[in-house]
Amino acid sequence: MKKIFAILFLLVFSFCLYAEIKVLSPVSGNWANKQMLFIDTSDGGDYFYSLNGEDPEIAGFAYDGPVLIDMTGNITVKISRGFEEKTEINFSVKPAYPEEDDQRSFVYTFFDTGILNYFAGSEISIPQSFRYSFEEQPESFNPGKRISYSEKCSLSRFLPCTVTDGKLFWHFIIRANPKSTGSFSRRDLPFRIKNWNLIEFEDDNLLFRVDKEFWTLPSESRVLDRSESHVIYWQSLDYSIGNPIEFYELPPLPELKKITNSDGSLSFVLDGDDSYTMTISSGDSPFYELYTELCADTFPGDFLESSINIAVYSDSVYQGILHEEIEIDKRLPSFPVFTSSALGFHARGSVSVNVKTTGESSLYLAVSDPLILENSDYSADSEIFKNINPENFSKVDRNTDFILQSNMDKPVYYKVRAYSESGTNRSDISEYAVIIDSYSFFFDDKADPFIADGSKDHPFTTFQQAYPLMKNLRSINIFVKGNLLMPEGKTEIGFNCDIKGIDNAVIQFPENSYLILRSSTLQISDCRLINDSAKSRSASSLLKIENSVFALNNCEVYFAGGRNAAFVDGQNSVIMLTDSAATVTAQVYASFLSAINSRITNKNCRVAVVADTAICFSLRDSKADIGNSSFRVTGSLGRIAEFFNSDGNLQNNTFSADLKRSSGAVKPLYYDEQSKVTDKNNRVQGF
């Protein structure tokens, strides 16, 4: 489709008298800035306009140049040329600035006037968060960037442009001007050259001679063959001694060469006599700059197609017009669009990705090697990803699907880049990036359960949602925010698991809920573990640990266990408790930790056990290192620890009790003859 532009002083387009009225601005739409009225008047017609819906011929204004339409709301512009040609444009204006600072700064440059001034060779910096277009079709919009064209460009033009942030649209005019200047010199002769061949002699007081012909009076025009040079002489009709004879040499008609430059611009040069210069003609005005080279160009994203008239001069004397066609296609191919199965930047498993381009453009794709990460705690703009820009582009189908594979042990990062190409035009590069983390699970009870996938961007809301995925993995990380509800009954963990709390996270165990850890590792940090539904609880332990490693760090525990209770019941395991606090209650018997054939470390903890018989540690065939902690038992009978064929090292602790049936005979530590216990620097109260 041919796009016609109004050209200021230089470029002209020829229309018949009753051609369609060409309006560059305003255009139909909903705009966030006031609009300019700009009509292409290159046909020389008389135009009238109205802004109140009235007939412009009767109640309008004469149009003599661009004018700001200083109105908001729903607006109707009516334009007429003569009595037959009329057009109507309906649009809406609701002034608004965008939210982002760089967008606001850009919109500010044209907001009040509707015009952005541009000089060839300089740059217009359109924010990347904007999309821009020189056409009205949605597919013509491209991501914002720095746009410019050749500083040699000789054209002056008015170019309509639209930018959008995806919600609002701003429409304005770019007034583009040449940077370079030519010569303004002109030479007057006593004859006129009209369209190269026709010579009109205008001074009746002179005699003229062409080449070696006889001198003649200026009675008739002459037609000369401009394929060769000619010399025209003249002198005064009144003869006198020393009367000068002047002359002017007409060089042969030059050849106009059109050169396509590497940047896509067009250059026009005259191949012939060195005296030739030229300009782009738009009428009879003599005030044009003369150039030895003319250049035409446009911005990326635009298509310029036109006919131009090039006025040629020799030694600053007008010779004639050369007609030439301009076609500069810098329309960018459609921007490649990515869609993926991932709901955000973080994905749980392998990601299905589709990339496509529209039209007849070719599509090129590059995928980075997977970058293995230590964790998922990265955002899309993290510094570590900035230098990952795959360049190994290969041509693919215009609608292509591919899979980004996960790493089952650690998170991986991928970046995918694509561009479209049509002829010599190439779109900007479109990018898609994702972290695939199959072994990390995120939980937040305030998240949306309907789009939950366990990723950082879309956490699960309950443990039950994730458990079918977890139990098939060797090792996982769990991140908990808010309240994580555990399933009813038994939950068996046969995989290595690291649970980390965020912002006072709670792991809530409902009635009869408990964990069994078998041949695995479980570490819980920065969480509160709560079970307070003890009335009908049948399970005696909250954690059953078999042939495993369990670590509790910086946690709080509250376990109400019904009739009998043990927070941890371990066998053939390693148990490490640090910087934590726990309260365990039961009706008859309660212990904080019971273990057989295990190794226990307890440092910097506070433990309270409440039951008729209350025991903090009950150990058989085990070894324990317990220090810098405080323990309290409350009930009828109680001890801090019982050792059966076990070794214990207890130093720098506080042992306290509130026992109904204690008469000073109950000691805080009990150990049989097969046990070896070190009791050093421990403070005792209530025993």
XYZ file of C-alpha atoms in Angstrom:
687
model
C 0.000 0.000 0.000
C 1.378 3.393 -0.947
C 1.841 5.777 1.951
C 1.819 9.462 1.071
C 3.586 12.069 3.191
C 3.401 15.840 3.159
C 6.836 17.263 2.414
C 7.872 20.587 3.859
C 9.400 22.727 1.035
C 11.166 19.826 -0.642
C 9.018 16.794 -1.429
C 5.821 17.061 -3.452
C 3.256 14.555 -4.561
C 0.990 15.039 -7.525
C -2.735 14.431 -7.213
C -5.570 15.253 -9.504
C -7.781 18.134 -8.489
C -10.406 15.929 -6.909
C -8.179 13.250 -5.409
C -9.001 11.884 -1.979
C -8.402 14.329 0.868
C -5.231 13.231 2.648
C -5.191 13.800 6.422
C -2.070 12.844 8.368
C -3.594 13.818 11.694
C -5.889 13.263 13.465
C -6.914 9.675 12.780
C -9.723 7.673 14.334
C -8.930 6.222 17.745
C -8.817 6.881 21.464
C -5.812 9.052 22.236
C -4.097 10.082 25.458
C -2.826 13.400 24.050
C -4.310 16.302 22.134
C -4.125 15.987 18.368
C -2.760 18.093 15.522
C -4.815 18.848 12.441
C -2.484 18.214 9.529
C -3.775 18.061 5.941
C -1.684 17.234 2.892
C -2.286 20.305 0.698
C 0.322 19.497 -1.949
C -2.377 19.540 -4.659
C -2.804 23.289 -4.112
C -6.503 23.101 -3.229
C -8.358 25.338 -0.781
C -9.279 23.492 2.409
C -11.734 24.323 5.180
C -12.350 22.546 8.483
C -14.749 22.591 11.420
C -14.508 21.138 14.911
C -18.152 21.417 15.961
C -19.813 19.137 13.437
C -20.892 22.029 11.203
C -20.342 22.214 7.450
C -16.801 23.631 7.140
C -17.703 25.565 3.981
C -20.339 27.480 5.940
C -19.169 27.599 9.573
C -15.555 26.463 9.380
C -12.049 27.884 9.137
C -9.671 28.116 6.229
C -6.780 25.700 6.622
C -3.402 27.351 6.091
C -1.124 25.033 8.070
C -0.928 22.574 10.962
C -2.999 23.564 13.974
C -3.367 22.050 17.453
C -6.896 20.831 18.218
C -7.079 22.061 21.803
C -10.047 19.883 22.766
C -10.751 16.736 24.822
C -13.556 14.194 24.861
C -15.308 12.966 21.721
C -14.360 15.120 18.743
C -15.536 15.266 15.131
C -13.386 17.024 12.531
C -14.984 17.793 9.172
C -12.813 18.835 6.226
C -13.833 20.036 2.785
C -12.076 20.943 -0.442
C -14.196 22.898 -2.876
C -17.864 22.008 -2.775
C -17.627 18.346 -3.632
C -14.821 16.788 -1.591
C -15.554 16.218 2.101
C -14.274 13.894 4.814
C -15.087 13.326 8.478
C -12.851 12.003 11.279
C -14.155 10.915 14.672
C -11.786 10.401 17.576
C -11.556 10.726 21.350
C -8.998 12.486 23.545
C -8.473 11.845 27.253
C -5.066 13.323 28.161
C -2.918 11.069 30.346
C 0.741 10.488 31.053
C 2.173 6.967 31.404
C 3.311 5.713 34.801
C 6.971 4.896 34.141
C 9.498 7.745 34.273
C 11.168 7.054 30.916
C 7.775 6.822 29.220
C 6.650 10.106 30.789
C 9.841 11.853 29.651
C 9.289 10.718 26.081
C 5.591 11.627 25.931
C 6.424 15.048 27.400
C 8.396 15.920 24.221
C 5.208 16.096 22.124
C 2.354 16.106 24.654
C 1.466 19.800 24.486
C 2.127 20.480 20.795
C 1.483 17.156 19.063
C 4.797 17.538 17.183
C 8.216 16.022 17.829
C 11.092 17.727 15.984
C 13.777 15.566 14.415
C 16.971 16.284 12.464
C 18.527 13.701 10.160
C 21.273 11.677 11.822
C 20.065 12.281 15.373
C 18.134 9.714 17.420
C 14.619 9.430 18.760
C 14.779 7.317 21.906
C 11.478 5.452 22.281
C 11.422 3.583 25.642
C 11.724 -0.186 25.331
C 8.574 -0.581 27.413
C 6.658 1.223 24.653
C 5.621 -0.169 21.294
C 5.597 2.144 18.287
C 4.171 2.167 14.782
C 3.988 4.371 11.689
C 0.863 2.506 10.581
C -2.430 1.714 12.243
C -2.485 -2.093 12.007
C -1.863 -3.873 15.359
C 0.718 -6.196 13.810
C 2.805 -3.199 12.729
C 3.740 -2.242 16.305
C 7.323 -2.917 17.329
C 9.166 -2.670 20.681
C 10.509 0.773 21.468
C 14.159 1.501 20.744
C 16.450 4.237 19.439
C 15.436 5.059 15.876
C 17.172 7.286 13.357
C 17.977 7.615 9.680
C 20.890 8.791 7.555
C 22.278 12.225 8.368
C 22.665 12.748 4.604
C 18.891 12.670 4.119
C 17.761 15.738 2.153
C 14.025 15.359 2.684
C 11.834 17.348 5.010
C 8.645 15.557 5.916
C 5.861 15.147 8.408
C 5.448 11.572 9.619
C 2.573 10.341 11.832
C 3.587 8.001 14.669
C 1.777 6.116 17.441
C 3.214 4.767 20.695
C 1.503 2.630 23.320
C 2.236 1.143 26.719
C -0.320 -1.575 26.058
C -3.154 0.355 27.696
C -3.034 3.910 26.370
C -2.146 5.257 22.925
C -0.415 8.516 22.006
C -0.525 9.774 18.410
C 1.740 12.573 17.205
C 3.612 13.971 14.207
C 7.371 13.720 13.696
C 8.625 16.788 11.858
C 11.800 15.530 10.184
C 14.337 18.003 8.814
C 17.625 17.578 6.931
C 20.836 18.171 8.825
C 23.095 19.127 5.906
C 22.789 22.390 3.972
C 23.563 23.089 0.353
C 24.191 26.156 -1.746
C 21.604 28.895 -2.221
C 23.422 30.577 -5.145
C 21.531 31.289 -8.384
C 22.721 32.816 -11.647
C 20.490 35.014 -13.817
C 20.772 34.788 -17.619
C 18.976 36.701 -20.376
C 17.270 33.502 -21.485
C 15.358 30.702 -19.807
C 15.893 26.964 -20.048
C 12.603 25.118 -19.854
C 12.722 21.401 -19.283
C 16.194 20.891 -20.742
C 15.587 21.331 -24.464
C 13.502 24.466 -24.839
C 15.414 27.778 -24.754
C 13.377 30.992 -24.500
C 15.139 34.303 -25.225
C 13.644 37.051 -23.122
C 15.658 40.279 -23.622
C 14.740 42.235 -26.780
C 17.793 44.424 -26.314
C 20.195 41.595 -27.011
C 21.424 39.592 -29.946
C 21.839 35.865 -29.465
C 23.865 33.138 -31.132
C 23.789 29.385 -30.523
C 27.068 27.591 -31.143
C 28.426 28.706 -34.575
C 25.136 29.839 -35.979
C 24.413 33.437 -37.065
C 23.450 36.132 -34.612
C 19.673 36.545 -34.330
C 17.079 38.604 -32.575
C 15.227 36.927 -29.679
C 12.130 36.326 -31.747
C 11.661 32.592 -31.427
C 12.378 29.870 -28.891
C 14.873 27.153 -29.748
C 14.833 23.433 -29.120
C 18.308 21.999 -28.544
C 19.618 18.477 -28.476
C 20.925 18.101 -24.943
C 22.786 14.896 -25.641
C 25.738 17.182 -26.446
C 26.983 20.475 -25.113
C 26.007 23.884 -26.554
C 27.262 27.430 -26.125
C 24.848 30.368 -26.130
C 26.325 33.849 -26.790
C 24.709 37.255 -26.350
C 25.610 40.930 -26.758
C 23.869 44.275 -26.757
C 21.772 45.133 -29.788
C 23.294 48.644 -29.734
C 26.697 48.165 -31.325
C 29.633 50.060 -29.920
C 33.360 49.556 -29.881
C 34.377 47.185 -27.074
C 30.857 45.910 -26.682
C 31.329 42.657 -24.637
C 30.145 39.291 -25.828
C 29.002 37.013 -23.033
C 28.283 33.306 -23.190
C 27.013 30.330 -21.234
C 27.801 26.684 -21.904
C 25.022 24.129 -21.602
C 26.541 20.755 -20.659
C 25.042 17.483 -21.941
C 22.064 16.050 -20.119
C 23.438 14.066 -17.119
C 22.446 10.573 -16.075
C 20.754 10.326 -12.702
C 21.996 7.352 -10.757
C 20.091 5.837 -7.828
C 22.250 4.072 -5.255
C 20.970 1.889 -2.417
C 23.229 2.414 0.583
C 24.133 -0.220 3.168
C 21.782 1.372 5.711
C 18.834 1.112 3.305
C 18.763 4.791 2.345
C 18.731 5.931 -1.287
C 21.243 8.357 -2.775
C 20.859 10.223 -6.069
C 23.933 11.490 -7.893
C 24.404 13.025 -11.349
C 26.864 11.302 -13.618
C 28.117 13.944 -16.011
C 29.501 17.463 -15.972
C 30.924 18.566 -12.591
C 28.943 21.784 -12.782
C 25.678 20.003 -12.033
C 23.842 20.345 -8.712
C 20.253 19.527 -7.824
C 17.410 19.876 -5.398
C 13.979 18.340 -4.878
C 11.350 20.545 -6.463
C 7.937 21.335 -5.049
C 6.946 24.291 -7.199
C 8.268 27.484 -8.705
C 10.010 28.881 -5.635
C 13.691 29.600 -6.371
C 14.768 29.351 -2.732
C 16.056 25.810 -2.659
C 19.355 24.493 -1.507
C 21.493 22.836 -4.157
C 23.299 19.562 -3.552
C 25.718 17.354 -5.445
C 24.028 14.355 -3.814
C 20.473 13.914 -2.643
C 19.510 11.298 -0.066
C 16.154 9.825 0.944
C 15.624 7.706 4.042
C 13.065 6.809 6.684
C 12.841 5.274 10.132
C 12.904 1.569 10.985
C 9.308 0.410 10.874
C 8.257 2.751 8.039
C 7.608 2.247 4.311
C 8.191 5.236 2.023
C 6.997 5.086 -1.573
C 6.700 8.156 -3.770
C 7.527 9.955 -6.999
C 9.808 12.965 -6.752
C 10.844 15.743 -9.106
C 14.529 16.568 -9.018
C 15.369 20.032 -10.314
C 18.834 20.098 -11.903
C 21.118 23.134 -12.104
C 24.421 23.716 -13.889
C 26.597 26.518 -12.561
C 23.540 27.586 -10.527
C 21.380 27.849 -13.677
C 18.179 25.833 -13.822
C 18.213 23.125 -16.503
C 15.145 20.946 -16.022
C 13.377 18.246 -14.087
C 14.269 14.583 -13.714
C 11.555 12.283 -12.410
C 12.452 9.474 -10.032
C 10.682 6.884 -7.910
C 11.465 6.380 -4.222
C 10.746 3.117 -2.457
C 12.349 2.520 0.928
C 10.947 -0.445 2.798
C 12.041 -0.452 6.415
C 8.905 -2.100 7.720
C 10.056 -4.476 10.401
C 8.859 -8.058 10.107
C 6.405 -9.063 12.788
C 8.010 -9.363 16.203
C 8.389 -13.058 17.169
C 5.990 -14.011 19.963
C 6.801 -16.614 22.621
C 4.218 -18.604 24.561
C 5.106 -21.284 27.077
C 3.600 -23.803 29.441
C 5.276 -22.001 32.356
C 3.076 -19.528 34.179
C 5.965 -17.259 35.151
C 9.739 -16.885 35.222
C 10.037 -19.924 37.508
C 8.775 -23.293 36.304
C 8.451 -26.652 38.061
C 9.445 -29.009 35.268
C 10.347 -29.141 31.592
C 8.780 -26.241 29.701
C 7.011 -26.427 26.349
C 7.664 -23.273 24.317
C 6.128 -22.012 21.093
C 7.534 -19.169 19.005
C 5.909 -17.845 15.878
C 5.911 -14.984 13.440
C 3.155 -13.858 11.099
C 3.130 -13.080 7.400
C 5.812 -14.373 5.056
C 8.750 -13.593 7.321
C 11.447 -16.173 8.007
C 12.035 -17.076 11.660
C 15.443 -17.591 13.276
C 15.937 -19.103 16.727
C 18.826 -19.435 19.219
C 18.695 -21.335 22.532
C 21.316 -20.986 25.271
C 22.979 -23.928 26.958
C 21.393 -24.660 30.350
C 22.994 -22.672 33.166
C 23.002 -24.761 36.349
C 22.116 -22.742 39.468
C 22.521 -23.432 43.159
C 19.015 -22.213 43.965
C 15.953 -20.546 42.485
C 16.336 -17.271 44.328
C 16.892 -15.168 41.181
C 14.751 -12.679 39.306
C 14.631 -12.260 35.539
C 16.908 -9.193 35.663
C 19.557 -10.693 37.963
C 23.104 -9.741 37.029
C 24.123 -13.350 36.472
C 21.912 -13.601 33.375
C 22.843 -10.370 31.583
C 25.727 -11.822 29.564
C 23.790 -14.864 28.403
C 22.802 -13.934 24.848
C 22.844 -16.945 22.506
C 23.903 -16.035 18.963
C 23.752 -19.432 17.273
C 20.618 -18.577 15.294
C 19.185 -21.166 12.932
C 16.224 -20.931 10.606
C 13.085 -22.690 11.840
C 9.449 -22.951 10.802
C 7.396 -19.798 11.267
C 5.433 -21.629 13.977
C 7.838 -23.764 16.033
C 7.468 -25.785 19.235
C 10.352 -26.997 21.389
C 11.062 -28.292 24.912
C 13.389 -26.824 27.545
C 14.471 -29.757 29.698
C 14.785 -29.667 33.478
C 17.707 -30.837 35.578
C 16.374 -33.174 38.273
C 19.050 -32.224 40.817
C 19.491 -28.471 40.459
C 17.700 -25.469 38.930
C 18.656 -24.512 35.376
C 18.275 -21.234 33.479
C 17.540 -20.894 29.769
C 17.375 -17.880 27.502
C 15.845 -18.153 24.043
C 16.130 -15.442 21.367
C 14.377 -15.117 18.032
C 14.034 -12.658 15.174
C 12.042 -12.437 11.959
C 13.499 -11.551 8.586
C 11.782 -10.393 5.429
C 14.017 -9.500 2.514
C 16.707 -7.186 3.879
C 14.616 -6.174 6.894
C 15.102 -7.836 10.253
C 12.940 -7.466 13.324
C 14.290 -6.696 16.756
C 15.249 -9.724 18.804
C 12.529 -11.192 20.989
C 13.631 -12.973 24.164
C 12.174 -15.575 26.502
C 13.854 -16.742 29.711
C 12.909 -19.198 32.432
C 14.324 -20.953 35.485
C 13.303 -24.604 35.598
C 13.530 -25.991 39.091
C 12.154 -29.505 39.467
C 13.461 -30.083 42.954
C 12.222 -26.897 44.677
C 8.646 -26.557 45.880
C 7.151 -23.285 47.066
C 4.099 -23.020 49.335
C 1.922 -20.062 50.256
C -1.578 -20.528 51.638
C -2.550 -17.106 50.258
C -1.696 -18.077 46.658
C -4.212 -18.990 43.962
C -4.705 -22.785 44.122
C -6.167 -22.928 40.624
C -2.930 -21.892 38.920
C -0.540 -23.400 41.466
C 2.380 -25.418 40.123
C 4.744 -25.186 43.085
C 7.031 -22.694 41.389
C 8.226 -19.500 43.045
C 5.760 -17.465 40.983
C 2.780 -19.797 41.559
C 3.188 -21.646 44.884
C 1.150 -24.590 46.082
C -1.241 -23.892 48.938
C -1.233 -27.319 50.673
C 1.276 -30.117 51.039
C -1.180 -32.534 49.485
C -0.944 -30.735 46.126
C 2.797 -31.333 45.925
C 3.212 -34.758 47.498
C 2.518 -36.822 44.345
C 5.378 -34.954 42.621
C 7.746 -35.016 45.582
C 7.704 -38.722 46.272
C 9.179 -39.488 42.851
C 12.272 -37.315 43.399
C 15.568 -38.047 45.124
C 16.078 -34.627 46.690
C 13.919 -31.545 47.101
C 13.829 -28.085 48.651
C 10.651 -26.769 50.226
C 10.019 -23.058 50.849
C 7.083 -22.232 53.106
C 5.302 -18.919 53.469
C 2.198 -18.579 55.583
C 0.519 -21.734 56.886
C 1.405 -25.071 55.279
C -1.296 -27.633 56.006
C -0.039 -31.217 56.183
C -2.234 -34.157 55.136
C -4.307 -36.194 57.578
C -2.751 -39.427 58.778
C 0.659 -40.711 57.723
C 2.952 -38.928 55.283
C 5.988 -40.969 54.341
C 9.152 -39.186 53.228
C 11.596 -41.355 51.329
C 13.545 -38.522 49.723
C 16.044 -35.964 50.945
C 14.174 -32.828 51.949
C 15.192 -29.332 53.091
C 12.308 -27.216 54.433
C 12.869 -23.468 54.887
C 10.372 -21.041 56.328
C 9.778 -17.473 55.139
C 8.285 -14.737 57.348
C 7.174 -16.808 60.378
C 6.032 -19.794 58.367
C 3.852 -22.416 60.081
C 3.719 -26.139 59.352
C 0.300 -27.172 60.595
C -0.286 -30.846 61.495
C -3.993 -31.629 61.727
C -5.476 -34.345 63.918
C -3.648 -37.704 63.613
C -1.167 -36.253 61.135
C 2.452 -37.403 61.380
C 5.596 -37.881 59.284
C 7.658 -41.024 58.751
C 11.199 -40.431 57.509
C 12.829 -43.553 56.068
C 16.396 -43.794 54.760
C 16.443 -40.096 53.958
C 17.463 -36.673 55.179
C 15.057 -34.064 56.522
C 16.114 -30.564 57.574
C 13.599 -27.989 58.829
C 14.651 -24.346 59.362
C 12.893 -21.140 60.419
C 9.451 -22.676 60.891
C 6.839 -23.213 63.570
C 5.589 -26.803 63.811
C 2.166 -26.959 65.422
C -0.271 -29.722 66.342
C -2.929 -28.865 68.913
C -5.689 -31.384 68.131
C -4.902 -33.896 70.846
C -8.350 -35.116 71.981
C -8.660 -38.110 69.703
C -5.121 -38.409 68.456
C -4.031 -42.012 67.969
C -0.492 -41.468 66.606
C 1.956 -41.146 69.504
C 4.715 -39.317 67.565
C 4.789 -36.333 65.261
C 8.031 -37.445 63.565
C 9.088 -41.080 63.173
C 12.654 -41.348 61.916
C 14.169 -44.601 60.670
C 17.684 -44.968 59.262
C 17.720 -41.280 58.467
C 19.159 -37.880 59.288
C 16.923 -35.226 60.847
C 17.920 -31.610 61.608
C 15.849 -28.889 63.251
C 17.226 -25.341 63.187
C 15.723 -22.092 64.490
C 12.267 -23.576 64.845
C 9.416 -23.535 67.353
C 7.469 -26.713 68.126
C 4.125 -27.168 69.844
C 2.904 -30.750 69.950
C -0.173 -31.858 71.906
C -0.066 -35.626 71.596
C -3.192 -37.003 73.213
C -2.625 -39.830 75.747
C 1.035 -40.549 74.895
C 3.348 -38.367 72.853
C 6.903 -38.049 71.549
C 7.789 -35.193 69.246
C 10.577 -37.279 67.661
C 10.768 -41.063 67.717
C 14.054 -42.121 66.125
C 15.717 -45.403 65.296
C 19.135 -45.966 63.715
C 19.312 -42.273 62.866
C 21.212 -39.035 63.336
C 19.218 -36.230 64.987
C 20.500 -32.636 65.261
C 18.561 -29.936 67.126
C 19.866 -26.341 67.260
C 18.558 -22.888 68.231
C 15.008 -24.136 68.624
C 12.178 -24.173 71.195
C 9.671 -26.951 71.813
C 6.668 -27.686 74.007
C 5.299 -31.248 74.111
C 2.177 -32.178 76.083
C 0.217 -35.389 76.682
C -2.196 -36.805 79.227
C -0.160 -39.772 80.532
C 3.345 -39.869 79.018
C 5.274 -37.357 76.939
C 8.838 -37.037 75.721
C 10.562 -34.530 73.498
C 12.788 -37.137 71.855
C 12.901 -40.909 72.083
C 15.593 -42.778 70.211
C 17.142 -46.223 69.765
C 20.591 -46.788 68.336
C 20.905 -43.161 67.274
C 23.197 -40.165 67.610
C 21.717 -36.954 69.014
C 23.052 -33.405 69.093
C 21.121 -30.723 70.957
C 22.537 -27.184 71.164
C 21.023 -23.852 72.262
C 17.475 -25.132 72.631
C 14.571 -24.589 75.034
C 12.387 -27.624 75.732
C 9.301 -27.988 77.924
C 7.476 -31.295 78.426
C 4.105 -31.513 80.232
C 2.447 -34.846 81.150
C 1.740 -37.042 84.117
C 5.127 -38.564 83.332
C 7.326 -36.082 81.503
C 10.710 -36.966 79.938
C 12.750 -34.727 77.658
C 15.104 -37.445 76.281
C 14.636 -41.190 76.382
C 17.641 -42.896 74.762
C 18.561 -46.535 74.289
C 21.784 -47.770 72.704
C 22.488 -44.212 71.606
C 24.941 -41.337 71.985
C 23.925 -37.761 72.842
C 25.711 -34.410 73.030
C 23.470 -31.889 74.821
C 24.688 -28.402 75.716
C 23.848 -24.750 76.320
C 20.128 -25.490 76.510
C 17.289 -25.285 79.025
C 14.838 -28.100 79.814
C 11.730 -28.159 81.996
C 9.434 -31.003 82.921
C 5.982 -30.521 84.479
C 3.736 -33.295 85.861
C 3.639 -35.950 88.558
C 6.904 -37.627 87.644
C 9.636 -36.459 85.332
C 13.253 -36.469 84.256
C 15.390 -34.508 81.863
C 16.935 -37.603 80.311
C 17.013 -41.398 80.595
C 19.994 -43.360 79.270
C 19.842 -47.106 78.671
C 23.113 -48.546 77.468
C 23.854 -45.107 76.070
C 26.504 -42.415 76.282
C 25.673 -38.830 77.103
C 27.578 -35.574 77.334
C 25.491 -32.876 79.057
C 27.207 -29.566 79.781
C 26.156 -25.957 80.527
C 22.439 -26.668 80.610
C 19.572 -25.667 82.906
C 17.354 -28.462 84.280
C 14.105 -27.395 85.994
C 11.033 -29.260 87.191
C 7.559 -28.791 88.625
C 6.694 -32.314 89.847
C 3.841 -33.233 92.197
C 5.308 -36.514 93.464
C 8.935 -35.430 93.704
C 10.368 -35.418 97.207
C 13.936 -34.799 96.234
C 14.530 -38.461 95.403
C 14.098 -38.045 91.638
C 17.234 -36.990 89.810
C 17.111 -35.046 86.545
C 19.314 -37.615 84.815
C 18.905 -41.383 84.963
C 21.395 -43.864 83.464
C 21.961 -47.570 83.981
C 25.251 -49.348 84.593
C 25.851 -49.831 80.880
C 25.678 -46.097 80.226
C 28.411 -43.476 80.428
C 27.152 -39.968 81.146
C 29.069 -36.699 81.650
C 27.121 -34.214 83.806
C 29.061 -30.939 83.938
C 28.140 -27.309 84.718
C 24.414 -28.040 84.604
C 22.101 -25.974 86.828
C 19.304 -27.888 88.562
C 16.018 -26.468 89.941
C 12.948 -28.229 91.345
C 14.314 -31.751 91.586
